[in-house]
mmCIF file with all atom_site columns, C-alpha atoms in Angstrom:
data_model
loop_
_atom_site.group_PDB
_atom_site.id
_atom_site.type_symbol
_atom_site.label_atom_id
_atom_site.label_alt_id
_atom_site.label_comp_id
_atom_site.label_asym_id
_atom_site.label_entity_id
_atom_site.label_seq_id
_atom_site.pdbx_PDB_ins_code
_atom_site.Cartn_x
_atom_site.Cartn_y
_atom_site.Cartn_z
_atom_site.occupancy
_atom_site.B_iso_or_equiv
_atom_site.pdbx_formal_charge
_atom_site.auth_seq_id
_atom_site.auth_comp_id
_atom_site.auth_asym_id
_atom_site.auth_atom_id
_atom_site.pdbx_PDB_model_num
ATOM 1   C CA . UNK A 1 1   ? -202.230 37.660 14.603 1.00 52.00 ? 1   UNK A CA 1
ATOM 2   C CA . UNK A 1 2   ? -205.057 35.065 14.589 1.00 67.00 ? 2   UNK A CA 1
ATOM 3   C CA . UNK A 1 3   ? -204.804 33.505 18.469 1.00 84.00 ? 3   UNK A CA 1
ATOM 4   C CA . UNK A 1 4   ? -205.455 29.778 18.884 1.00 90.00 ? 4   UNK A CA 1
ATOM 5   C CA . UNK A 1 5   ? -204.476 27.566 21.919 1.00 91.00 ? 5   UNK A CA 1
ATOM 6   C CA . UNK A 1 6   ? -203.913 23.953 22.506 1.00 91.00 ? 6   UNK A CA 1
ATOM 7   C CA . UNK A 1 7   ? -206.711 21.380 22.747 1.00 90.00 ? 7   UNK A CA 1
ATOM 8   C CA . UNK A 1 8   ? -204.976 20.035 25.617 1.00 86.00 ? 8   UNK A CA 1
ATOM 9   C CA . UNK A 1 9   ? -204.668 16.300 24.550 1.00 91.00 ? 9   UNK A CA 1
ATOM 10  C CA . UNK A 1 10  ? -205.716 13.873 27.881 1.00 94.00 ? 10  UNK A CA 1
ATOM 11  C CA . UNK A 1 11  ? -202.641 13.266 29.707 1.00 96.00 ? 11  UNK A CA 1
ATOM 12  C CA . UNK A 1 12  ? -201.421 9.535  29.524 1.00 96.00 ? 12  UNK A CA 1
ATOM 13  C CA . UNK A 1 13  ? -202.219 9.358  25.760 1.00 97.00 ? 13  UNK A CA 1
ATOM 14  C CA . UNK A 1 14  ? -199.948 7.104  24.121 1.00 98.00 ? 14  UNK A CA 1
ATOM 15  C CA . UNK A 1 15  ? -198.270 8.760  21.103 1.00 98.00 ? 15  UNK A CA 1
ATOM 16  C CA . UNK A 1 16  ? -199.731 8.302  17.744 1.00 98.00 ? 16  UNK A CA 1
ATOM 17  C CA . UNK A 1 17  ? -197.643 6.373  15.448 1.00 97.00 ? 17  UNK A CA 1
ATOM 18  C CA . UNK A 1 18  ? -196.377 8.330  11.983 1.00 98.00 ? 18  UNK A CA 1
ATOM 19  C CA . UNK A 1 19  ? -193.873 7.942  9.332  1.00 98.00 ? 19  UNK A CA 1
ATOM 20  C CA . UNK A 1 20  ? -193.358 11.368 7.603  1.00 98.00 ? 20  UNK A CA 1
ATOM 21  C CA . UNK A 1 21  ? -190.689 12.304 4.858  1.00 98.00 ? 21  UNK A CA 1
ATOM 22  C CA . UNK A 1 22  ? -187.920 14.666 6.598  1.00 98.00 ? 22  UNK A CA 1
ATOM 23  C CA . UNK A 1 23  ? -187.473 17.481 4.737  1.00 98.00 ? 23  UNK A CA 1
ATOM 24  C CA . UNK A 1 24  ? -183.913 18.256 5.769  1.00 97.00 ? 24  UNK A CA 1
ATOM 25  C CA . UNK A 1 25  ? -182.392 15.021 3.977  1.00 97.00 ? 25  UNK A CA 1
ATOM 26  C CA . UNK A 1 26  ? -185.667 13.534 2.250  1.00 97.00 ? 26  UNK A CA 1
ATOM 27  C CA . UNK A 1 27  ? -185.508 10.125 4.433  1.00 97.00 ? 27  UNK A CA 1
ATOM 28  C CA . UNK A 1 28  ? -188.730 8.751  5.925  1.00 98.00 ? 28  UNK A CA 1
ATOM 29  C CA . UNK A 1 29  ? -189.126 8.573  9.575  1.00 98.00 ? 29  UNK A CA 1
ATOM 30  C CA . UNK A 1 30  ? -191.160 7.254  12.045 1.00 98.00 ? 30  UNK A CA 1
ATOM 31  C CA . UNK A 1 31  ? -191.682 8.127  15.482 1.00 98.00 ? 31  UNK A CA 1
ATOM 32  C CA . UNK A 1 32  ? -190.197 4.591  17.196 1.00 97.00 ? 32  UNK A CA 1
ATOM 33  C CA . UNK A 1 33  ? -187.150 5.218  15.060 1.00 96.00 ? 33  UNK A CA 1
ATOM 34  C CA . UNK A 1 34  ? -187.203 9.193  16.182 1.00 98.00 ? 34  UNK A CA 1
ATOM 35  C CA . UNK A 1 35  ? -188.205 8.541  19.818 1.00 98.00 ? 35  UNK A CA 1
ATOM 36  C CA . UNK A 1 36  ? -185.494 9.509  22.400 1.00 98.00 ? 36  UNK A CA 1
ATOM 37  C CA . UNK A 1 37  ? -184.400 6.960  25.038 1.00 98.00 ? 37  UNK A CA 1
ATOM 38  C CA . UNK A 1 38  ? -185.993 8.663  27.853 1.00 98.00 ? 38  UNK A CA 1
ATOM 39  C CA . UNK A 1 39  ? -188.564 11.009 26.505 1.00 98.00 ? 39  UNK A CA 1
ATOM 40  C CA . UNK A 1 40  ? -189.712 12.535 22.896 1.00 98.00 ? 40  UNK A CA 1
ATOM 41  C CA . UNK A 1 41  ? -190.922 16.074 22.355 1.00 98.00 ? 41  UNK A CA 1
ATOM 42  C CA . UNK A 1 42  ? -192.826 16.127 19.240 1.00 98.00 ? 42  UNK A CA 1
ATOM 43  C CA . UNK A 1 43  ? -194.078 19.866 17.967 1.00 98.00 ? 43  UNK A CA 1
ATOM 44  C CA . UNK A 1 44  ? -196.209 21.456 15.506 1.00 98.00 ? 44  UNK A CA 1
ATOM 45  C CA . UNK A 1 45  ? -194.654 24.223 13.830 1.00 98.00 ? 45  UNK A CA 1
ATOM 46  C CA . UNK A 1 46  ? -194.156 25.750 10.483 1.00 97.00 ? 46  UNK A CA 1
ATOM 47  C CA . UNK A 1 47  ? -191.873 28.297 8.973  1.00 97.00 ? 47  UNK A CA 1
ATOM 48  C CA . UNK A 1 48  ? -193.812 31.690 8.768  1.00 94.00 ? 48  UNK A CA 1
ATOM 49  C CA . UNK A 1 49  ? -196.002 32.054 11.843 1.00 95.00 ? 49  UNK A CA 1
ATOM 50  C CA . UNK A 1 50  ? -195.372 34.576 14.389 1.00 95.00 ? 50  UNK A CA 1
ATOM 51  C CA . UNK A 1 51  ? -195.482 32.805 17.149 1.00 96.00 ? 51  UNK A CA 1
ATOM 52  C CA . UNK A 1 52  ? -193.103 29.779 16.122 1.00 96.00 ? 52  UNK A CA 1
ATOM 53  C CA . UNK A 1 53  ? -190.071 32.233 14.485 1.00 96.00 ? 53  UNK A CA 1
ATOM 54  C CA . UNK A 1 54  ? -190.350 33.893 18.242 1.00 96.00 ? 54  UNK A CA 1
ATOM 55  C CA . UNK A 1 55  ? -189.849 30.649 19.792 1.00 97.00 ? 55  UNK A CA 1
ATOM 56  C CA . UNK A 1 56  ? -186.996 29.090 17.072 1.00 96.00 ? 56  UNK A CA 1
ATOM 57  C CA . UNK A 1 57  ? -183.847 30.225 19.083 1.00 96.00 ? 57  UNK A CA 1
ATOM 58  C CA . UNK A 1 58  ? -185.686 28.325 21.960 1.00 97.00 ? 58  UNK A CA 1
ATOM 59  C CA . UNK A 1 59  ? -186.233 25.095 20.166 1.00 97.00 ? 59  UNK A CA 1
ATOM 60  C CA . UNK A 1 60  ? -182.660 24.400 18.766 1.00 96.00 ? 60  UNK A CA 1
ATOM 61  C CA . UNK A 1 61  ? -181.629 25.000 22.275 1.00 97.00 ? 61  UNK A CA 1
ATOM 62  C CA . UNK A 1 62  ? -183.998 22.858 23.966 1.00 97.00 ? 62  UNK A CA 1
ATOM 63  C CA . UNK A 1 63  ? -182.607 19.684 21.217 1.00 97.00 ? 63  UNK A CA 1
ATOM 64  C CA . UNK A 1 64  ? -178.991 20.903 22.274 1.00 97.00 ? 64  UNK A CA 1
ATOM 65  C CA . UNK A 1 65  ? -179.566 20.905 25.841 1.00 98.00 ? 65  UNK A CA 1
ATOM 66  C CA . UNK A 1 66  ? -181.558 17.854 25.748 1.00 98.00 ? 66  UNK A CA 1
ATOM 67  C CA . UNK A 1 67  ? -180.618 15.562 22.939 1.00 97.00 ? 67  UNK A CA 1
ATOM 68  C CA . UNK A 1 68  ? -177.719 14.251 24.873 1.00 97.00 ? 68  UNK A CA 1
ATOM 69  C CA . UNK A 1 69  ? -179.920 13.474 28.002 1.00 98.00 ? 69  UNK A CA 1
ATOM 70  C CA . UNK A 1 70  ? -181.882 10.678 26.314 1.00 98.00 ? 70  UNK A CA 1
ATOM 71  C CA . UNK A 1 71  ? -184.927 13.321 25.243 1.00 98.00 ? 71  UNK A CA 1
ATOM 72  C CA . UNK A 1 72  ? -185.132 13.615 21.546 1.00 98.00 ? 72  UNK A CA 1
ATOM 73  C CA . UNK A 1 73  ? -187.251 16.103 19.616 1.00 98.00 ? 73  UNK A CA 1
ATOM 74  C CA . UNK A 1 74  ? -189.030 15.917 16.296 1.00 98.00 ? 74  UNK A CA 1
ATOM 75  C CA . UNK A 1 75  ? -191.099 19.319 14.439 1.00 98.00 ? 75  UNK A CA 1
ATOM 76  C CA . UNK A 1 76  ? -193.848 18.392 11.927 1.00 98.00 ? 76  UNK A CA 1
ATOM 77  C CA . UNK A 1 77  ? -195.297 20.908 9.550  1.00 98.00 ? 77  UNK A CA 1
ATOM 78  C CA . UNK A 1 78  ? -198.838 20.581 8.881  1.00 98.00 ? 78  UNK A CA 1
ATOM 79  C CA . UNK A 1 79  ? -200.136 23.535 6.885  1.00 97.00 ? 79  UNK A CA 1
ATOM 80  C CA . UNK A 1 80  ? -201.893 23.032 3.717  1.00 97.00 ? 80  UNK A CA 1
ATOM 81  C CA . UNK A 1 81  ? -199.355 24.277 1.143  1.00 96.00 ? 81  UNK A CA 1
ATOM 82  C CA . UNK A 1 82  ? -201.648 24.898 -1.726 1.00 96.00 ? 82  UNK A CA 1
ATOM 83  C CA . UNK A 1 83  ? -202.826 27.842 0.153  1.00 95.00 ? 83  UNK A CA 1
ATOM 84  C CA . UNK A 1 84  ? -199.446 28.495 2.360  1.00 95.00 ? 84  UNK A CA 1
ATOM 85  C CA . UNK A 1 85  ? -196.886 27.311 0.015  1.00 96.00 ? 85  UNK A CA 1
ATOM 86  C CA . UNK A 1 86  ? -193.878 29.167 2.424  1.00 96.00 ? 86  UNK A CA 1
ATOM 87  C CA . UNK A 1 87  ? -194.320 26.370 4.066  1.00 96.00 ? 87  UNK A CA 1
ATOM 88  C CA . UNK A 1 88  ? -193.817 23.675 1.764  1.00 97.00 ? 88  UNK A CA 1
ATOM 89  C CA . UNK A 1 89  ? -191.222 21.089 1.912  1.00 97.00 ? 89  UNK A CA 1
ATOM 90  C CA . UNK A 1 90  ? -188.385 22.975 0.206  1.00 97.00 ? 90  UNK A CA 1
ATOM 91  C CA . UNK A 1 91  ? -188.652 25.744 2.050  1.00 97.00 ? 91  UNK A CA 1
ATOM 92  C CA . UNK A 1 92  ? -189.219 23.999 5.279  1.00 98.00 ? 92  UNK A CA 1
ATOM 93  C CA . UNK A 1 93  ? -185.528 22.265 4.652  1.00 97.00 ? 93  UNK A CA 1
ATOM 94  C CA . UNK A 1 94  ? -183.854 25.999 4.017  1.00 97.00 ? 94  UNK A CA 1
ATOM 95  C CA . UNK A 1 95  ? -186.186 26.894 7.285  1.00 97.00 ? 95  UNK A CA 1
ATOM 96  C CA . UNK A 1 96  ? -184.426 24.394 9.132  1.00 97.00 ? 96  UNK A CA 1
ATOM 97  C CA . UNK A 1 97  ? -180.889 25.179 7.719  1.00 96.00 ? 97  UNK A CA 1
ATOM 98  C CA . UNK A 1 98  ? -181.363 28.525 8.389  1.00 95.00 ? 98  UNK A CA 1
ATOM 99  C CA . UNK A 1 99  ? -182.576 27.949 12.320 1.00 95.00 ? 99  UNK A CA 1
ATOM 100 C CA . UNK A 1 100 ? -179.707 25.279 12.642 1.00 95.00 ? 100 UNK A CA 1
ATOM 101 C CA . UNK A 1 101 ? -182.701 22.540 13.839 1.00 96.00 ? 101 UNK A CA 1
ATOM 102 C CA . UNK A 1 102 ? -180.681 19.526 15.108 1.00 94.00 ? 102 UNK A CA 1
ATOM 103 C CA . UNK A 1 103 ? -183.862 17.497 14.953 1.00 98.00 ? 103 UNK A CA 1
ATOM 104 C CA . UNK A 1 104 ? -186.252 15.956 12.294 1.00 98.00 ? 104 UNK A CA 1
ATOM 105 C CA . UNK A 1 105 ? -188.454 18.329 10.397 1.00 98.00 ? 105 UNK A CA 1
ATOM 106 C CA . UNK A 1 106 ? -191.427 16.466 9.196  1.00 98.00 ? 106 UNK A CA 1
ATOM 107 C CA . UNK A 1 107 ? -193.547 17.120 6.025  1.00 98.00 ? 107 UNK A CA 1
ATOM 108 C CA . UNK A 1 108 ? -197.658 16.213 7.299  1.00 98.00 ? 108 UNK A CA 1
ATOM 109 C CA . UNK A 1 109 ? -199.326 15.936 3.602  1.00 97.00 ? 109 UNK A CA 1
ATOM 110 C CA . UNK A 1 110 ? -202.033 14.468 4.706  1.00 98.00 ? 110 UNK A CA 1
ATOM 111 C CA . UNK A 1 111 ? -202.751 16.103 7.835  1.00 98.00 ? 111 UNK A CA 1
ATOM 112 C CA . UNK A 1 112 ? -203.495 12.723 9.382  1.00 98.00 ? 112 UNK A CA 1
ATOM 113 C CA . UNK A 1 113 ? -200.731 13.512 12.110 1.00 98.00 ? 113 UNK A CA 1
ATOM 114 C CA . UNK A 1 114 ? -202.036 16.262 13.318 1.00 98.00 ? 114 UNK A CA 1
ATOM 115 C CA . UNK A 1 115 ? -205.582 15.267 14.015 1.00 98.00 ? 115 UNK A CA 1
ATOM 116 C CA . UNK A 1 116 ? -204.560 12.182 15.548 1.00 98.00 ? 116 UNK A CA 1
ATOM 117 C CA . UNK A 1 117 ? -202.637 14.626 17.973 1.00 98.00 ? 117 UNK A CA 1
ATOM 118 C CA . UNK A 1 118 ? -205.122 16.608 17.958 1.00 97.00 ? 118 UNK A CA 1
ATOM 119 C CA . UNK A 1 119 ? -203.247 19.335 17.244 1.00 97.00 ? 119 UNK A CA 1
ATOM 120 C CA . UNK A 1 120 ? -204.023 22.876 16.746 1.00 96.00 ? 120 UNK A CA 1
ATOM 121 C CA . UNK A 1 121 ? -201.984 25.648 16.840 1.00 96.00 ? 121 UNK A CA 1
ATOM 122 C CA . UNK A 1 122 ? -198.419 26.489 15.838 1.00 97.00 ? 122 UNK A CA 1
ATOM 123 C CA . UNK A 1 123 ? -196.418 25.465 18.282 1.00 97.00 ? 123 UNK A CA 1
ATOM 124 C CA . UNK A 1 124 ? -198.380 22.861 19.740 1.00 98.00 ? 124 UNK A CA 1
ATOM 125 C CA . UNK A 1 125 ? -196.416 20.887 22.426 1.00 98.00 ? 125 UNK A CA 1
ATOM 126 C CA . UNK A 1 126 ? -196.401 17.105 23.340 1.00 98.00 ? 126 UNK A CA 1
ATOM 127 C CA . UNK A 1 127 ? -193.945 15.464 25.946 1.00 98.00 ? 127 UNK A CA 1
ATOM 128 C CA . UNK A 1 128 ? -193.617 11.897 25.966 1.00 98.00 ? 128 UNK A CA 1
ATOM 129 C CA . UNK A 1 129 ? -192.082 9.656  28.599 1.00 98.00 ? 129 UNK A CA 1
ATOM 130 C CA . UNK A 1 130 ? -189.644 6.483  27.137 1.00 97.00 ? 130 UNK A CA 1
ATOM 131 C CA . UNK A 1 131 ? -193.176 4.427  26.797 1.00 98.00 ? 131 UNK A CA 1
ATOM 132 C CA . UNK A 1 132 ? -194.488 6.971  24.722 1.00 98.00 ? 132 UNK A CA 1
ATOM 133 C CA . UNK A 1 133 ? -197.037 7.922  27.291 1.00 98.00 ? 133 UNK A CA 1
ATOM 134 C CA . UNK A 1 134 ? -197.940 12.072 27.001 1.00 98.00 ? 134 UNK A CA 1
ATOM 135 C CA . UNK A 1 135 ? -196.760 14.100 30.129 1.00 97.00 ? 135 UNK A CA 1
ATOM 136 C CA . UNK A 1 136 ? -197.247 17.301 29.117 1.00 97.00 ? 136 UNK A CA 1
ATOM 137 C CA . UNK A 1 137 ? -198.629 19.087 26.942 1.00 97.00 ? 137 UNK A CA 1
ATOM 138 C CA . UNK A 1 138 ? -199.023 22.633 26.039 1.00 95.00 ? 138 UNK A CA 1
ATOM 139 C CA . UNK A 1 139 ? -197.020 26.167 26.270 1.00 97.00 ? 139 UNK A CA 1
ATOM 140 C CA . UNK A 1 140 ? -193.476 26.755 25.524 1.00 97.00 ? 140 UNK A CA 1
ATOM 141 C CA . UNK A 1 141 ? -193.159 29.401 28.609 1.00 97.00 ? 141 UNK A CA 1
ATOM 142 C CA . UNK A 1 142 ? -195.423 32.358 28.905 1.00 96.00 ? 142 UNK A CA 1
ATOM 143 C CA . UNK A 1 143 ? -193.438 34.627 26.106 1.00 96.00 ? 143 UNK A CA 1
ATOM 144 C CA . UNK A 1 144 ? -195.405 35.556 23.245 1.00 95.00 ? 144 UNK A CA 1
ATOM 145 C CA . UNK A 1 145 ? -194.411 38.253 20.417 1.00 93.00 ? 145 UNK A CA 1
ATOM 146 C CA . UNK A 1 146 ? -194.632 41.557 21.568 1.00 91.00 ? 146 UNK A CA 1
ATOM 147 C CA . UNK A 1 147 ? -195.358 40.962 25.482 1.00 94.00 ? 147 UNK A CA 1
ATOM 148 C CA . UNK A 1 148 ? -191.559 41.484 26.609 1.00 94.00 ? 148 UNK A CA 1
ATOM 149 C CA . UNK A 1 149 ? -191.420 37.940 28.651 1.00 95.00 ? 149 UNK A CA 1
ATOM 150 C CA . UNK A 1 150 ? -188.446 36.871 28.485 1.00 96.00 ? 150 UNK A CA 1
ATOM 151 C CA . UNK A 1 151 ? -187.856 33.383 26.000 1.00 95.00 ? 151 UNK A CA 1
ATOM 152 C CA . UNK A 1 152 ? -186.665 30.324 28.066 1.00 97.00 ? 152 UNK A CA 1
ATOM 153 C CA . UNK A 1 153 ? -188.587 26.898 27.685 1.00 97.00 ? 153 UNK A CA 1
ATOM 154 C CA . UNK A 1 154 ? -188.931 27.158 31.067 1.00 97.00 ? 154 UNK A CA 1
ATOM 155 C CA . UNK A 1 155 ? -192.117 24.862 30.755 1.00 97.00 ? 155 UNK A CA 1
ATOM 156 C CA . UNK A 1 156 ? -191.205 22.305 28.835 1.00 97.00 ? 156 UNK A CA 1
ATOM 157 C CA . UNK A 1 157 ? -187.269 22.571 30.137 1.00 97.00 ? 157 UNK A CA 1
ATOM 158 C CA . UNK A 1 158 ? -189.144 21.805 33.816 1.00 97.00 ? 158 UNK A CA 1
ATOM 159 C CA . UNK A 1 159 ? -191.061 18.954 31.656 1.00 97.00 ? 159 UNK A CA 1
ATOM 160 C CA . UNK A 1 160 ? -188.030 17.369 30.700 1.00 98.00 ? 160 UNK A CA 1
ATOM 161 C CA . UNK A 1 161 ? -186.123 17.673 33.658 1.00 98.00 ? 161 UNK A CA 1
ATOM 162 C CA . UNK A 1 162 ? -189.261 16.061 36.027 1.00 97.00 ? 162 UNK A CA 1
ATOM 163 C CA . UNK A 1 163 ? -189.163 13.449 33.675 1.00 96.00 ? 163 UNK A CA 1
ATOM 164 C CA . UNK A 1 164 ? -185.505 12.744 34.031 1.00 97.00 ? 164 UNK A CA 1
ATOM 165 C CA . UNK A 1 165 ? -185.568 12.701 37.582 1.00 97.00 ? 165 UNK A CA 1
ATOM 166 C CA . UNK A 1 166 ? -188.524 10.298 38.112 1.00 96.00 ? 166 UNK A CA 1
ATOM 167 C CA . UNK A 1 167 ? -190.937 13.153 39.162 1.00 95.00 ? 167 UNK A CA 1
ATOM 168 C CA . UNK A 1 168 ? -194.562 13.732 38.957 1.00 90.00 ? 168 UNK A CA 1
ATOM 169 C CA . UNK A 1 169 ? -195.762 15.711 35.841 1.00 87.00 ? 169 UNK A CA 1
ATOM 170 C CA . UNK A 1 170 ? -196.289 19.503 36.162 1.00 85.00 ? 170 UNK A CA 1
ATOM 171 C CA . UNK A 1 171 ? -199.589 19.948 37.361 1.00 86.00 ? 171 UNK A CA 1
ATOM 172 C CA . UNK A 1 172 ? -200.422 22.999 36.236 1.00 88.00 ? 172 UNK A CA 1
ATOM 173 C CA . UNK A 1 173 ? -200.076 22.769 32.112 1.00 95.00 ? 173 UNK A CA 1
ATOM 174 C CA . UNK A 1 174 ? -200.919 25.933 29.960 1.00 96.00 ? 174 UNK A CA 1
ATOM 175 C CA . UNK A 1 175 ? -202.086 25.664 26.471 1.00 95.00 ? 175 UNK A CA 1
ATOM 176 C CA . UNK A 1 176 ? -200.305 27.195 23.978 1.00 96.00 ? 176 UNK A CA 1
ATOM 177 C CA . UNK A 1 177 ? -201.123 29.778 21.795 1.00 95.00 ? 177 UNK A CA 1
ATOM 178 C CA . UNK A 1 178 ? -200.076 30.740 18.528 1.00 95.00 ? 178 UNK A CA 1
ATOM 179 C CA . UNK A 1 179 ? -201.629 30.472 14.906 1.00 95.00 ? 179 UNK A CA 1
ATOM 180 C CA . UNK A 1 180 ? -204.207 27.755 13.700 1.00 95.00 ? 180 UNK A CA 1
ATOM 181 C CA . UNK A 1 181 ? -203.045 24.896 11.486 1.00 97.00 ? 181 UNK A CA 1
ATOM 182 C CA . UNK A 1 182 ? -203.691 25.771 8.111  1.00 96.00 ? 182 UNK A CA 1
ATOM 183 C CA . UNK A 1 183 ? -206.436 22.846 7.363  1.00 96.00 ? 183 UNK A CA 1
ATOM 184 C CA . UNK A 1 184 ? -207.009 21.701 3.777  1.00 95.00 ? 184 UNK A CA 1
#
């Protein structure tokens, strides 16, 4: 398993705009109309690497737990599908079926999003307060496949919940680590 980590975006970046076709239902959406009241998770994933299936039963919790608080969360797929096509658009729809995602699963043709988040890795983490203004970004928590550590968000859950109560940002922020984007 090929290990890359965050670029670690400059806190107090304002969120790059998109409008991506969700795979789930085939509608277009854009980030204003995506954004959560209070704060926006948005995540780069896909459907086969290691590191993102590990952290699936995570992610539908987090939008269950936190969906309802005014946080809303949004996945975009990035990969190049020419050379990775299990993660093209059809299967990223049975993907998110199958991993009950109660969020938007976004379709990155381009790869335009990504680089202007300067993403890099799958997952790859950005928290965004109601102004769109990043306040965290990197690691789920500190389990990984294969290292026994217990799965439980607690990062980003401790993310979310300092931004609900009006608190500072974390200050320390891990990367995360998982597999490189699949650039064209």
């Amino acid at each position: 398993m090929a290990r890359t980590t965050s670029n670690m975006l400059p806190l107090g970046t304002k969120a790059p705009d998109f409008k991506l076709v969700n795979t789930i239902d085939d509608s277009l959406v854009s980030l204003e109309e995506a954004k959560g009241i209070k704060g926006t998770l948005v995540m780069f994933i896909c459907n086969h690497c290691p590191f993102v299936i590990h952290v699936n039963p995570q992610l539908t919790k987090l939008a269950k737990d936190y969906t309802s608080k005014g946080i809303n969360c949004i996945a975009i797929s990035s990969n190049d599908v020419d050379n990775y096509p299990q993660d093209s658009p059809e299967k990223m729809k049975q993907h998110a079926i199958d991993n009950d995602y109660k969020f938007p699963y976004l379709y990155d043709q381009t790869q335009e999003v990504a680089k202007a988040y300067n993403a890099a890795c799958t997952p790859d983490f950005f928290v965004f307060d109601a102004d769109l203004k990043l306040v965290y970004r990197g690691q789920l928590d500190d389990s990984r496949p294969g290292n026994d550590i217990e799965l439980t968000g607690s990062d980003i859950r401790q993310a979310f919940d300092n931004l609900l109560e009006g608190k500072p940002v974390l200050e320390t922020q891990k990367p995360s680590i998982g597999c490189n984007i699949k650039w064209k």
